CSV table of C-alpha atoms and ligand atoms in Angstrom, one decimal:
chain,number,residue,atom,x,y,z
A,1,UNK,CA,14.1,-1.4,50.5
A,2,UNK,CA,12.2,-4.2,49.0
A,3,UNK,CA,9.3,-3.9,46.4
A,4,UNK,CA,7.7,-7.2,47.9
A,5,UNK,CA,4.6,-7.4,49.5
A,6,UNK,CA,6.6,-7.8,53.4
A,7,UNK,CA,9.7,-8.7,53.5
A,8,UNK,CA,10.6,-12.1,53.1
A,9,UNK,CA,7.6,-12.6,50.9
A,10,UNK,CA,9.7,-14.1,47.8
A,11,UNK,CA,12.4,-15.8,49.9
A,12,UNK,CA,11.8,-16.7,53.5
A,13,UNK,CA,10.5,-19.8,54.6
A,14,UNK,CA,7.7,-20.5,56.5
A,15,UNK,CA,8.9,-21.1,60.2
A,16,UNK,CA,9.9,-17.1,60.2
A,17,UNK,CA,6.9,-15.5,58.3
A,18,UNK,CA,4.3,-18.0,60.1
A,19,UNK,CA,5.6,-19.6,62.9
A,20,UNK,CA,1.9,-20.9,64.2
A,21,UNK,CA,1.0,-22.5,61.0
A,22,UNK,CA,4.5,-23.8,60.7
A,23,UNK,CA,4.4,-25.5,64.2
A,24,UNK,CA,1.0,-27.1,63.3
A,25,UNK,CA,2.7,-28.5,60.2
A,26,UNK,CA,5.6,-29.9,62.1
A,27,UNK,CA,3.5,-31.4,65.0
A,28,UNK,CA,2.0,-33.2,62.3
A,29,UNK,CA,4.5,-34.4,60.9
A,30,UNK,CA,5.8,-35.7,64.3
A,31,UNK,CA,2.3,-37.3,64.8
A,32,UNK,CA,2.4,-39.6,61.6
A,33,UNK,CA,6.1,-40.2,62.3
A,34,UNK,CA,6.2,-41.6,66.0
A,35,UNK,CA,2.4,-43.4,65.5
A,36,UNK,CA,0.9,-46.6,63.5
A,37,UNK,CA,-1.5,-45.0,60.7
A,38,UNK,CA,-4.5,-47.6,60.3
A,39,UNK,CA,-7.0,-45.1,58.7
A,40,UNK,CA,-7.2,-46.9,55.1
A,41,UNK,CA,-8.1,-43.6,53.5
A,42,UNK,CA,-4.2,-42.6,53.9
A,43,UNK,CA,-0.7,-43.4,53.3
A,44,UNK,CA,2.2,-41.6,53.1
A,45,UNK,CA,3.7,-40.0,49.8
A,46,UNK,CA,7.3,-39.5,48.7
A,47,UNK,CA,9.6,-36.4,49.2
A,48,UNK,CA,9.4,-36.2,45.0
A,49,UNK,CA,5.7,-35.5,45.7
A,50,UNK,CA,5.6,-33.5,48.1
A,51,UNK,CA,8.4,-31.2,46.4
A,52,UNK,CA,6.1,-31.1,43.2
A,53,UNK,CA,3.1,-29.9,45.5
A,54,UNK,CA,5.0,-26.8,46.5
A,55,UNK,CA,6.5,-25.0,43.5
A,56,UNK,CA,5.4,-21.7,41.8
A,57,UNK,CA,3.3,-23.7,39.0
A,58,UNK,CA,0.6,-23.1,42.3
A,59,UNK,CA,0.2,-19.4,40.8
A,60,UNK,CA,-0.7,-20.8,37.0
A,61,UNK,CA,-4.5,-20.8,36.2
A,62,UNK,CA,-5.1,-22.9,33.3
A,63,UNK,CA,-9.0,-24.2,32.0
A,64,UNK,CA,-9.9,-26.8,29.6
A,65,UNK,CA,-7.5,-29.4,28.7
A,66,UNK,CA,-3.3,-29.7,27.0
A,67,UNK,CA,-3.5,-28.4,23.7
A,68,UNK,CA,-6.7,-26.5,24.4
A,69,UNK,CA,-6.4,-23.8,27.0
A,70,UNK,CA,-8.7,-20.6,27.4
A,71,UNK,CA,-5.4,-18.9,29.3
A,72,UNK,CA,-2.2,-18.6,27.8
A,73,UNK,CA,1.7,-19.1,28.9
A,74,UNK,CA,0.3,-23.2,29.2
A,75,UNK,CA,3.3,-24.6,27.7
A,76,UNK,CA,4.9,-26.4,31.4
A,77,UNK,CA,1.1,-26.9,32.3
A,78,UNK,CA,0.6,-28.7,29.4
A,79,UNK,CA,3.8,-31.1,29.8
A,80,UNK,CA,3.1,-31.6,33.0
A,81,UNK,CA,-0.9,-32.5,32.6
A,82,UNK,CA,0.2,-34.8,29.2
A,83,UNK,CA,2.6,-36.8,31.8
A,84,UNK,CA,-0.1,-37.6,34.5
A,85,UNK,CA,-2.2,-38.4,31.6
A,86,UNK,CA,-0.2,-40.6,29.4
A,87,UNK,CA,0.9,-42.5,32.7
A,88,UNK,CA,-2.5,-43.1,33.9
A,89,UNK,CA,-3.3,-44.6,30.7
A,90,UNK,CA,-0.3,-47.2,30.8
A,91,UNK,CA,-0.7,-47.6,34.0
A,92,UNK,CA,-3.9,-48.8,34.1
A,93,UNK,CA,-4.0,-50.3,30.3
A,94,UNK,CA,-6.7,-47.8,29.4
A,95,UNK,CA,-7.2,-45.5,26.5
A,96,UNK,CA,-8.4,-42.1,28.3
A,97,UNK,CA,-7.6,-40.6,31.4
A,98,UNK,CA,-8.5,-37.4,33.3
A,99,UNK,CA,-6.1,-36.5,35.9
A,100,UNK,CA,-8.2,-33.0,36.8
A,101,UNK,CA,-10.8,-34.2,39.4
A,102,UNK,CA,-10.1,-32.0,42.3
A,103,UNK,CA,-11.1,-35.4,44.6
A,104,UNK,CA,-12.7,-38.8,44.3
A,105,UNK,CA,-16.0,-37.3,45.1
A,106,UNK,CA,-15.2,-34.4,42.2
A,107,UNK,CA,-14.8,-37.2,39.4
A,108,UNK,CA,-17.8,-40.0,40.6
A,109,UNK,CA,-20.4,-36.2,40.4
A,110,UNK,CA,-18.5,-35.3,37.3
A,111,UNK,CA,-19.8,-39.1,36.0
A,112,UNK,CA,-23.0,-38.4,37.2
A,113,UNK,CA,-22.9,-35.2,35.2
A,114,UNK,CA,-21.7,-37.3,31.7
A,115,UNK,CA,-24.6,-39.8,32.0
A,116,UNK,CA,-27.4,-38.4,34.2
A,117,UNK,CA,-30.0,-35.9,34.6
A,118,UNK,CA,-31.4,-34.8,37.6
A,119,UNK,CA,-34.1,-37.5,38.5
A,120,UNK,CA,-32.8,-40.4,36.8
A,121,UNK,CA,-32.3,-43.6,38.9
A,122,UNK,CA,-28.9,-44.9,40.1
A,123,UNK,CA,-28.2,-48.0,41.4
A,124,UNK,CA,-25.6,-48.3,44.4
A,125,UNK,CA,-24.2,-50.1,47.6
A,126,UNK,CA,-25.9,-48.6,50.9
A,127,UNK,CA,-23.3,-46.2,52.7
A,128,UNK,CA,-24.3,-48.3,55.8
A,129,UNK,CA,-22.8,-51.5,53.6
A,130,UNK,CA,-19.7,-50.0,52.8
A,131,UNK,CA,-20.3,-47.9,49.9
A,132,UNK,CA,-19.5,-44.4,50.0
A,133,UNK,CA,-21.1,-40.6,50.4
A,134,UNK,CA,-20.8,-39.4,46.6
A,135,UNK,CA,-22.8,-42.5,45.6
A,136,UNK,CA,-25.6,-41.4,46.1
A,137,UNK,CA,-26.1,-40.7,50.2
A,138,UNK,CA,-29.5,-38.8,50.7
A,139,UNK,CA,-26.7,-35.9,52.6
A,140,UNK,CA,-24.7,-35.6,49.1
A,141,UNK,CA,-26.1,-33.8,46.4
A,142,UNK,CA,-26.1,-36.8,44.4
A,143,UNK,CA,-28.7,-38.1,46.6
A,144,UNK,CA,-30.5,-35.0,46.7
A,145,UNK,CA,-31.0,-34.6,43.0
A,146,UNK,CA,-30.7,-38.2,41.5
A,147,UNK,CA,-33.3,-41.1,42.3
A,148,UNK,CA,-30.9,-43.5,44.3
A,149,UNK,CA,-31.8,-47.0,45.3
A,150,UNK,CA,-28.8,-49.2,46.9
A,151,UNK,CA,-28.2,-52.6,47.1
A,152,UNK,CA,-26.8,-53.8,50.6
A,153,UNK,CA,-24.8,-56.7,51.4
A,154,UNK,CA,-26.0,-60.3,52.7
A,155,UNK,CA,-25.9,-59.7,57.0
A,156,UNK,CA,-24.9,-63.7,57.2
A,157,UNK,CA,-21.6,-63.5,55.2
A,158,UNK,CA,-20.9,-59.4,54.2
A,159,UNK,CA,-21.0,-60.2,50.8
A,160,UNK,CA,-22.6,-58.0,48.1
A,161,UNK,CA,-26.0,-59.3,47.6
A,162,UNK,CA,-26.2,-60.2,44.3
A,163,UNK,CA,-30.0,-61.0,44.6
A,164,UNK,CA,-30.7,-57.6,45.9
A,165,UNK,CA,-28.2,-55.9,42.9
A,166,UNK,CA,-30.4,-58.0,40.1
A,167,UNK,CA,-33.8,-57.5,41.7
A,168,UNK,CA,-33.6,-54.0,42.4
A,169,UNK,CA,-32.0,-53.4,38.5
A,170,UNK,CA,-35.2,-55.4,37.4
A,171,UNK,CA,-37.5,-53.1,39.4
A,172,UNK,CA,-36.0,-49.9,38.6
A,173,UNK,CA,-34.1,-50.4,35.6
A,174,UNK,CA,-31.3,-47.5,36.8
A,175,UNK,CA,-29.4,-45.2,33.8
A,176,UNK,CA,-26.1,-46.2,36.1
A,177,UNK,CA,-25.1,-48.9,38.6
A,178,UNK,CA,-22.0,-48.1,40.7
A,179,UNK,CA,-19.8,-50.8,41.9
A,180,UNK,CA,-16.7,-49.8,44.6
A,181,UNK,CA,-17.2,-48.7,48.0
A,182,UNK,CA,-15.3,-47.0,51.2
A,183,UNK,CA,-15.6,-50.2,53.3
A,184,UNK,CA,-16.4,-53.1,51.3
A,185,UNK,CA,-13.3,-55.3,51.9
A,186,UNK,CA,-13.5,-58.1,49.0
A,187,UNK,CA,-12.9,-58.3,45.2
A,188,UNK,CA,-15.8,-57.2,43.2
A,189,UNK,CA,-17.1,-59.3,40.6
A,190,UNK,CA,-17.1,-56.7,37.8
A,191,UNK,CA,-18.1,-58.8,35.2
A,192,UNK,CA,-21.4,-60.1,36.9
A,193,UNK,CA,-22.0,-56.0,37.6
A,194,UNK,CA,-21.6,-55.5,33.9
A,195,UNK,CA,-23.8,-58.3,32.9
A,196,UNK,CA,-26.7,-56.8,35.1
A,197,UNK,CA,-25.9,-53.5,34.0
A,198,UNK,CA,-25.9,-54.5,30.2
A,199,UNK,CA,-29.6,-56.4,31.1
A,200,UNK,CA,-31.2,-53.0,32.2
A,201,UNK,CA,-29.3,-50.7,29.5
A,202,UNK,CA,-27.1,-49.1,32.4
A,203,UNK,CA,-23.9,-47.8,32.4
A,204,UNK,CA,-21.4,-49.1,34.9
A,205,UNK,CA,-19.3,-47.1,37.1
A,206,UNK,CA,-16.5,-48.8,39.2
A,207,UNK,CA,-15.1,-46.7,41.7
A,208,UNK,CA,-11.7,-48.1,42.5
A,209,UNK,CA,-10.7,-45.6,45.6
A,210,UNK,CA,-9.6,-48.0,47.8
A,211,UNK,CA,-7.4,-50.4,45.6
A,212,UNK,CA,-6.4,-48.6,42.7
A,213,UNK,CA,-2.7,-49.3,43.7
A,214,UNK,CA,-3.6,-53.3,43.8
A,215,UNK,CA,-4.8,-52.6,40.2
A,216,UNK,CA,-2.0,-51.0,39.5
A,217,UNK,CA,0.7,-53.3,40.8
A,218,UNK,CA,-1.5,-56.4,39.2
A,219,UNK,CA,-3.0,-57.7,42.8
A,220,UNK,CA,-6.6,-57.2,42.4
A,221,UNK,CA,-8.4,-57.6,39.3
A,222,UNK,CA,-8.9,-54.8,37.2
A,223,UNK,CA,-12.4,-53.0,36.7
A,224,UNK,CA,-11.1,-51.6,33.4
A,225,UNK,CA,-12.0,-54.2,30.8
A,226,UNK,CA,-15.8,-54.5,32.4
A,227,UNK,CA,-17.0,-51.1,33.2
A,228,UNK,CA,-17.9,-48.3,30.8
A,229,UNK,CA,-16.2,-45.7,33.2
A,230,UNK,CA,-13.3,-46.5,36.3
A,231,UNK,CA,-13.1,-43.5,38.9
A,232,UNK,CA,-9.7,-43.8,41.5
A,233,UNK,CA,-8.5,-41.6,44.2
A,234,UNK,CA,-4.5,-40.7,43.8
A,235,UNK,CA,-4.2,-40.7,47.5
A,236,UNK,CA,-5.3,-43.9,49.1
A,237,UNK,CA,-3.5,-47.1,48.2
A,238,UNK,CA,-2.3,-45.5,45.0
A,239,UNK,CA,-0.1,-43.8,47.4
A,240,UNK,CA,0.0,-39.9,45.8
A,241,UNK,CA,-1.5,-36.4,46.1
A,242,UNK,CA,-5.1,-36.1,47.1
A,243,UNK,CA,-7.0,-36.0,44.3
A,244,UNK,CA,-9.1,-38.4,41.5
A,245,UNK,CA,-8.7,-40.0,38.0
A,246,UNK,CA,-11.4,-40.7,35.5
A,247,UNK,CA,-10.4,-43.7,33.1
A,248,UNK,CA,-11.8,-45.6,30.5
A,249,UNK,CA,-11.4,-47.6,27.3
A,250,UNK,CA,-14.2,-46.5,25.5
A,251,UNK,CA,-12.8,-43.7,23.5
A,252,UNK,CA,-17.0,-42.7,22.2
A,253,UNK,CA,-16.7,-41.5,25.9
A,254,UNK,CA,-14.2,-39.0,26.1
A,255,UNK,CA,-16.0,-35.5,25.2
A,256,UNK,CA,-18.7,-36.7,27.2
A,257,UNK,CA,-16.2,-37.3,30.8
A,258,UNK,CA,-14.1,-34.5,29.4
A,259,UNK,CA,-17.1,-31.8,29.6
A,260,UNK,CA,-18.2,-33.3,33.1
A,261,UNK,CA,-15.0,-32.3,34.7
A,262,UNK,CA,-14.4,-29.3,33.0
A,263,UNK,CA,-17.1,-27.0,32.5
A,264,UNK,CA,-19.6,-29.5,33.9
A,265,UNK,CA,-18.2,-29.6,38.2
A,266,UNK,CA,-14.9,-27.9,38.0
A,267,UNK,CA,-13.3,-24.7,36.9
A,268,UNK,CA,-9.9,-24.4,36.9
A,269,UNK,CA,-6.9,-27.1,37.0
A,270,UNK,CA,-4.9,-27.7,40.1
A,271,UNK,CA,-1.7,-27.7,38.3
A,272,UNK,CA,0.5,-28.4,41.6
A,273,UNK,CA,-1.6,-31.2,42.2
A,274,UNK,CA,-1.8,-32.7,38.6
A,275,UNK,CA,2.0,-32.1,39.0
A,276,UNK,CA,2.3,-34.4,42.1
A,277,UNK,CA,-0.6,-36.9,40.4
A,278,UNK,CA,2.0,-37.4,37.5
A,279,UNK,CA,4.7,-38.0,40.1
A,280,UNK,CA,2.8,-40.7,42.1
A,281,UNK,CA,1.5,-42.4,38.7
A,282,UNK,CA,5.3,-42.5,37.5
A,283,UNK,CA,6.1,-44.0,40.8
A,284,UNK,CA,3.2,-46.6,40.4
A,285,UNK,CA,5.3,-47.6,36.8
A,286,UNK,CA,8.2,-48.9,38.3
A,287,UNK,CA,8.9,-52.5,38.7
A,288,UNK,CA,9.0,-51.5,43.2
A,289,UNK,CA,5.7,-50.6,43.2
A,290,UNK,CA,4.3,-54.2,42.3
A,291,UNK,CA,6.3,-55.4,45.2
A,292,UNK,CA,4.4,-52.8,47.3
A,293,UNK,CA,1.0,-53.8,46.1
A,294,UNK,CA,1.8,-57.4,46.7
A,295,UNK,CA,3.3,-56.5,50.3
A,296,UNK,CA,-0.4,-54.6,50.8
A,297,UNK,CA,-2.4,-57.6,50.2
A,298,UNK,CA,-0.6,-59.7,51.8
A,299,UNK,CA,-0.2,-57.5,55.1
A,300,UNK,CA,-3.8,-56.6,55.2
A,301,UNK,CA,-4.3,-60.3,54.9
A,302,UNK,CA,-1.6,-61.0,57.9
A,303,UNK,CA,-3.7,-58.0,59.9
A,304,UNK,CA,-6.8,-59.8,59.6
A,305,UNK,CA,-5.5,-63.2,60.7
A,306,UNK,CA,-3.6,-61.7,63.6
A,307,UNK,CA,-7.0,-60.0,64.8
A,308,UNK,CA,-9.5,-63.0,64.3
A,309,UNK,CA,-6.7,-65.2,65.8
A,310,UNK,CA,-6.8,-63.2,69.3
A,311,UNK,CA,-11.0,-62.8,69.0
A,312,UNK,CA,-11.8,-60.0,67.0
A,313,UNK,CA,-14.3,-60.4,64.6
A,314,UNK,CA,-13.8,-59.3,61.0
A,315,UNK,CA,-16.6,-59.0,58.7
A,316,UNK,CA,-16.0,-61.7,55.7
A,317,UNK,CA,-13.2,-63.5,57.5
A,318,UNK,CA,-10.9,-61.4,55.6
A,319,UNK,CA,-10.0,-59.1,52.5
A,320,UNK,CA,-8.6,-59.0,49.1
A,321,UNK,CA,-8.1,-55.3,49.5
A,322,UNK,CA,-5.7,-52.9,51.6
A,323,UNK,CA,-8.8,-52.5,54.1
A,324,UNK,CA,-10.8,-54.5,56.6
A,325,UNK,CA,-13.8,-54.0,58.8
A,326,UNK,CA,-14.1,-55.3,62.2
A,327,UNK,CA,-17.5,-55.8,64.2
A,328,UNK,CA,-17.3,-55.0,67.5
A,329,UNK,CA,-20.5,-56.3,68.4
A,330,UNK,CA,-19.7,-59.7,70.2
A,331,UNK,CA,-17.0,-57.4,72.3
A,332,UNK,CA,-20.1,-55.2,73.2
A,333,UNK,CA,-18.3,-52.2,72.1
A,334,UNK,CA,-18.9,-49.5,69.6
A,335,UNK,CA,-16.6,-48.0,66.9
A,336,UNK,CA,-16.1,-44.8,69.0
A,337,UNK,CA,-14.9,-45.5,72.0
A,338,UNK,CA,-12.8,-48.4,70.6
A,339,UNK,CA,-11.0,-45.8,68.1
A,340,UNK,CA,-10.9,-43.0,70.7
A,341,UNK,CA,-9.1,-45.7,72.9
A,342,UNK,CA,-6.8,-47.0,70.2
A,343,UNK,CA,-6.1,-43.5,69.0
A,344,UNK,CA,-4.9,-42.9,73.0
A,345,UNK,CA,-2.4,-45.7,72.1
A,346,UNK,CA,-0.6,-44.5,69.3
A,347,UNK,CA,-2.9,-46.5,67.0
A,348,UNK,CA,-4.9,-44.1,64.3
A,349,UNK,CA,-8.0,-45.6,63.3
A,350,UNK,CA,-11.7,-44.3,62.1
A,351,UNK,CA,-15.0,-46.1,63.5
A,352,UNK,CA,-17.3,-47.3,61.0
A,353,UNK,CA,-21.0,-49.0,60.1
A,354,UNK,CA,-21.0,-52.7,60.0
A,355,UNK,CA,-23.5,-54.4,58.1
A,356,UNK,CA,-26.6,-54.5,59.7
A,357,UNK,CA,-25.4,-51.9,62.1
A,358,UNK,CA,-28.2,-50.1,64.5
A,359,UNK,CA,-25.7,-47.7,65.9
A,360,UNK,CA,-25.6,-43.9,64.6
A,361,UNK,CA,-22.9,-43.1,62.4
A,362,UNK,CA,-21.3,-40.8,65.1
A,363,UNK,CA,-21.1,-43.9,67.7
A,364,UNK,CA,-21.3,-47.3,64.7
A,365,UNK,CA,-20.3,-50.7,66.1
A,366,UNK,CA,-17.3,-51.5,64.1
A,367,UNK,CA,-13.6,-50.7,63.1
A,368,UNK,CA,-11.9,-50.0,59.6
A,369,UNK,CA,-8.3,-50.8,59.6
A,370,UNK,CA,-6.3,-49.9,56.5
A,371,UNK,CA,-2.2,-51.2,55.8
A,372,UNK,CA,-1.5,-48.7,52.8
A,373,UNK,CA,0.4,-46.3,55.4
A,374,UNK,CA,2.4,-48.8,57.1
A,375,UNK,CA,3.3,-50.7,54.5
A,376,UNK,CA,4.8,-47.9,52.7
A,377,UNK,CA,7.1,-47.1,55.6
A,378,UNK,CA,8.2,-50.5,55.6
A,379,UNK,CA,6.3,-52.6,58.1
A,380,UNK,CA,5.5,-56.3,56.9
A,381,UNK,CA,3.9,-59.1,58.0
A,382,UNK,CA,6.1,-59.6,61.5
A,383,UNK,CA,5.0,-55.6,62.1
A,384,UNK,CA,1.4,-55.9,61.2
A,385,UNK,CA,1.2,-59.4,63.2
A,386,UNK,CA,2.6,-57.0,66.3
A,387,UNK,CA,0.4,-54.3,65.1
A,388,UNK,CA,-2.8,-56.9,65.3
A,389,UNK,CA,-1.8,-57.9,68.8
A,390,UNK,CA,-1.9,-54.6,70.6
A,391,UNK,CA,-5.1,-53.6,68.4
A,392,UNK,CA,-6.7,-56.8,69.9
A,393,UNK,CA,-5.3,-56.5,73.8
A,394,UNK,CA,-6.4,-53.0,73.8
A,395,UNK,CA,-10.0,-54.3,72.6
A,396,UNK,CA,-10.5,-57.3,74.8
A,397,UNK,CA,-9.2,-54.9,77.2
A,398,UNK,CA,-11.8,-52.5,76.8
A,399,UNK,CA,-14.3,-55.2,76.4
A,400,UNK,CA,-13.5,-56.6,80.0
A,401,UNK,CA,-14.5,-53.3,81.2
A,402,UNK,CA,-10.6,-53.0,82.5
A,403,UNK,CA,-9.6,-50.4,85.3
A,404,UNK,CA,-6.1,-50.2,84.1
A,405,UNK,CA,-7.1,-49.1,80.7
A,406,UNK,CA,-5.4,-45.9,81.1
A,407,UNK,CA,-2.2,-48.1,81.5
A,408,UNK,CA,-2.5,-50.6,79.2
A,409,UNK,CA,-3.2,-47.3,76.5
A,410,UNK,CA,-0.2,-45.9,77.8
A,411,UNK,CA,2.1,-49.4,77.4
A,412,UNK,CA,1.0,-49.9,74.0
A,413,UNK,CA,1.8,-46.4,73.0
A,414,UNK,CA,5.1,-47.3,74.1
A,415,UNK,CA,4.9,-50.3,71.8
A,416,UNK,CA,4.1,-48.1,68.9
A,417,UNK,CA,7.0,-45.3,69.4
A,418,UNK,CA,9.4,-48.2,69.7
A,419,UNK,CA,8.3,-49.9,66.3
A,420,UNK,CA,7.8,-47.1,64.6
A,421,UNK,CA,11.1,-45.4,65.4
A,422,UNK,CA,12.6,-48.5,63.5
A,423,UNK,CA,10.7,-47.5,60.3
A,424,UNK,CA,11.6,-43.6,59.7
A,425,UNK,CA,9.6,-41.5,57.2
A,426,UNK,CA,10.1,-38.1,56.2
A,427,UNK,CA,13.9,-36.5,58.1
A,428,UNK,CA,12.6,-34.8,60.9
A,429,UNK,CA,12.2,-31.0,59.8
B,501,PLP,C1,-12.5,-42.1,49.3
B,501,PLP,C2,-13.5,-42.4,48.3
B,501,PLP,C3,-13.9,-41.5,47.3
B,501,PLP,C4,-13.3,-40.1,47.2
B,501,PLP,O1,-13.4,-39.3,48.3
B,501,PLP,P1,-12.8,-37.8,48.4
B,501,PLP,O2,-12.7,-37.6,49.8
B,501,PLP,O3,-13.8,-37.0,47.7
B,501,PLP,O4,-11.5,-37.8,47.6
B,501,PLP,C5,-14.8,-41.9,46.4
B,501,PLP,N1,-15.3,-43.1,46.4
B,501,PLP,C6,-15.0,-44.0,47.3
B,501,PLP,C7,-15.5,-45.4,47.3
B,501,PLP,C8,-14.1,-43.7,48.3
B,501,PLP,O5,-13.7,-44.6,49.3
């Protein structure tokens, strides 16, 4: 006789109370273990983070912040949020930190929600040049309820158009300016943001999603010290638990960011994953994970040279991030069959808008390619100079309109298993 809900409900694992979920789970893992992630929005976390993901502080509802709880029994909850925070903050040299944000998207709206009422104008970088939906896309609901005008980037060079960022701050003297975007793949001049943005009294938001683990491990430049408020995603190159940060140095600021999480866009805390956020930031402290940020850059850098080497164009001529963008265009191909066909290769990819792109967002004419993933399971430059070479055969094999497509596909999938079999992840389940 048991008291639980069915039996097994307290101690049996997954496999024998749900096999179809469990065999989901496991093809997935198989998937990310036999093929080359390129999808820069990923990487690959450690066994310590998943483990913190799935423990009973899942079943603890907390609100409000350490210290200050509307629950009770928030003694762990609080450790564990104090961790992520204090980490965040000496990991990124700031003063304040929120670790709650439920998502990147979560902490740019609660920002909107600190500074902003509906109506007031934002400045931002076009999705269609790289920056990203919760900036202010006419589909999000910061679009819908703020008065968004973008700047775009120059269509000779893919630069951000500095021009276009100072005329358009003139004209419309916005409350914020955001900085930061899902496909821009060069260093950001912060500084020169901040100047602008201190010209028309607006606040600067730098949204770091894409290289807050280059900030971390000292490879990119920080926004910290120029922006009034940083926002970063855990999961992308800072290689942890979906999720976002908040961070800043100017202390004046805290009550205001505080309130825009938490009542402002979110309710309660996602303890397991502010568990696995403190996990990844203590991770991102130790002396390895400068050696991992340094092997990003100059992978992604290795990528890029491999691809414009063998004809493939890539926007800028290159990156000082872990992502690039390639433009298909002079191959006379579009972003979706090009992923569909590198995706049939063992080579996971996403389409994407290139500057001055005329193609829908569901077909685009270009490529982003990201070296977080691969890089963590060990590939370096020799692996992402092989990487580069099948990416660009299957290409120029597409672009020649080749019959044997089908068997080229199914060759370079072979490539793939063999590489990747050479760089293990996670012990096969
Ligand atoms: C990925 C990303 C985000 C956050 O996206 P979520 O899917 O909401 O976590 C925010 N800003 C930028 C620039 C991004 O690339």
């Amino acid at each position: 006789m048991t008291t639980a809900p069915h039996e097994g409900y307290f101690d049996q694992g997954l496999a024998a109370i749900d096999p179809d979920v469990h065999a989901a789970l496991i093809a997935e893992e198989d998937r990310q273990r036999d093929g080359v992630e390129l999808i820069a929005s990923e990487n690959i976390v450690s066994r310590a983070t998943l483990e913190a993901l799935g423990t009973a502080m899942v079943n603890k509802t907390v609100e409000g912040y350490p210290g200050r709880r509307y629950y009770g029994g928030a003694a762990h909850a609080d450790v564990i949020e104090t961790l992520a925070i204090d980490r965040a903050k000496a990991l990124f040299d700031c003063g304040y930190a929120n670790v709650q944000p439920h998502s990147g998207s979560q902490a740019n709206l609660a920002v909107f929600l600190a500074f902003l009422k509906p109506g007031d104008t934002v400045l931002s970088m076009d999705l269609s040049a790289g920056g990203h939906l919760s900036h202010g896309s006419s589909a999000n609901l910061t679009g819908k309820w703020f008065n968004i005008v973008h700047y775009g980037v120059r269509p000779d060079d893919g630069l951000i158009d500095f021009d276009e960022v100072l005329k358009q701050a003139g004209e419309h003297r916005p409350k914020m300016i955001i900085c930061g975007g899902s496909a821009y793949p060069r260093a950001i001049d912060f500084a020169r943001f901040r100047a602008i943005a201190d010209e028309v009294g607006a606040v600067l938001l730098a949204d770091m999603a894409h290289f807050a683990g280059l900030v971390a491990g000292g490879q990119h430049p920080s926004p910290i010290p120029h922006a009034q408020v940083s926002t970063a995603t855990t999961y992308k190159n800072l290689r942890g638990v979906r999720g976002g940060l908040i961070l800043t140095n100017q202390m004046d600021l805290e009550r205001k960011l505080n309130s825009g999480v938490f009542p402002g866009v979110q309710g309660s805390v996602i303890l397991n994953a502010v568990a696995a956020k403190a996990v990844c930031l203590g991770e991102a402290l130790r002396p390895e994970f400068k050696d991992y940020a340094l092997a990003v850059l100059t992978n992604a850098r290795a990528l890029a040279a491999t691809l414009m080497d063998n004809g493939i164009d890539v926007v800028t001529g290159g990156t000082d991030t872990p992502l690039m963008l390639v433009d298909l265009r002079n191959l006379g191909l579009t972003g979706a069959e090009a992923s569909e066909s590198l995706e049939r290769a063992g080579l996971t990819c996403n389409k994407n808008g290139v500057p001055g792109d005329t193609q829908p967002p569901t077909v685009t004419s270009g490529l982003r390619f990201g070296v977080s993933a691969g890089t963590t399971r060990g590939f370096r430059t020799a692996e992402f100079e092989a990487v580069g070479v099948m990416i660009a055969d299957v290409l120029n094999g597409l672009a020649k309109g080749k019959s044997d497509m089908p068997a080229l596909e199914a060759a370079t999938a072979r490539q793939v298993t063999a590489l990747t079999a050479n760089f293990p992840i996670y012990e096969k389940g």
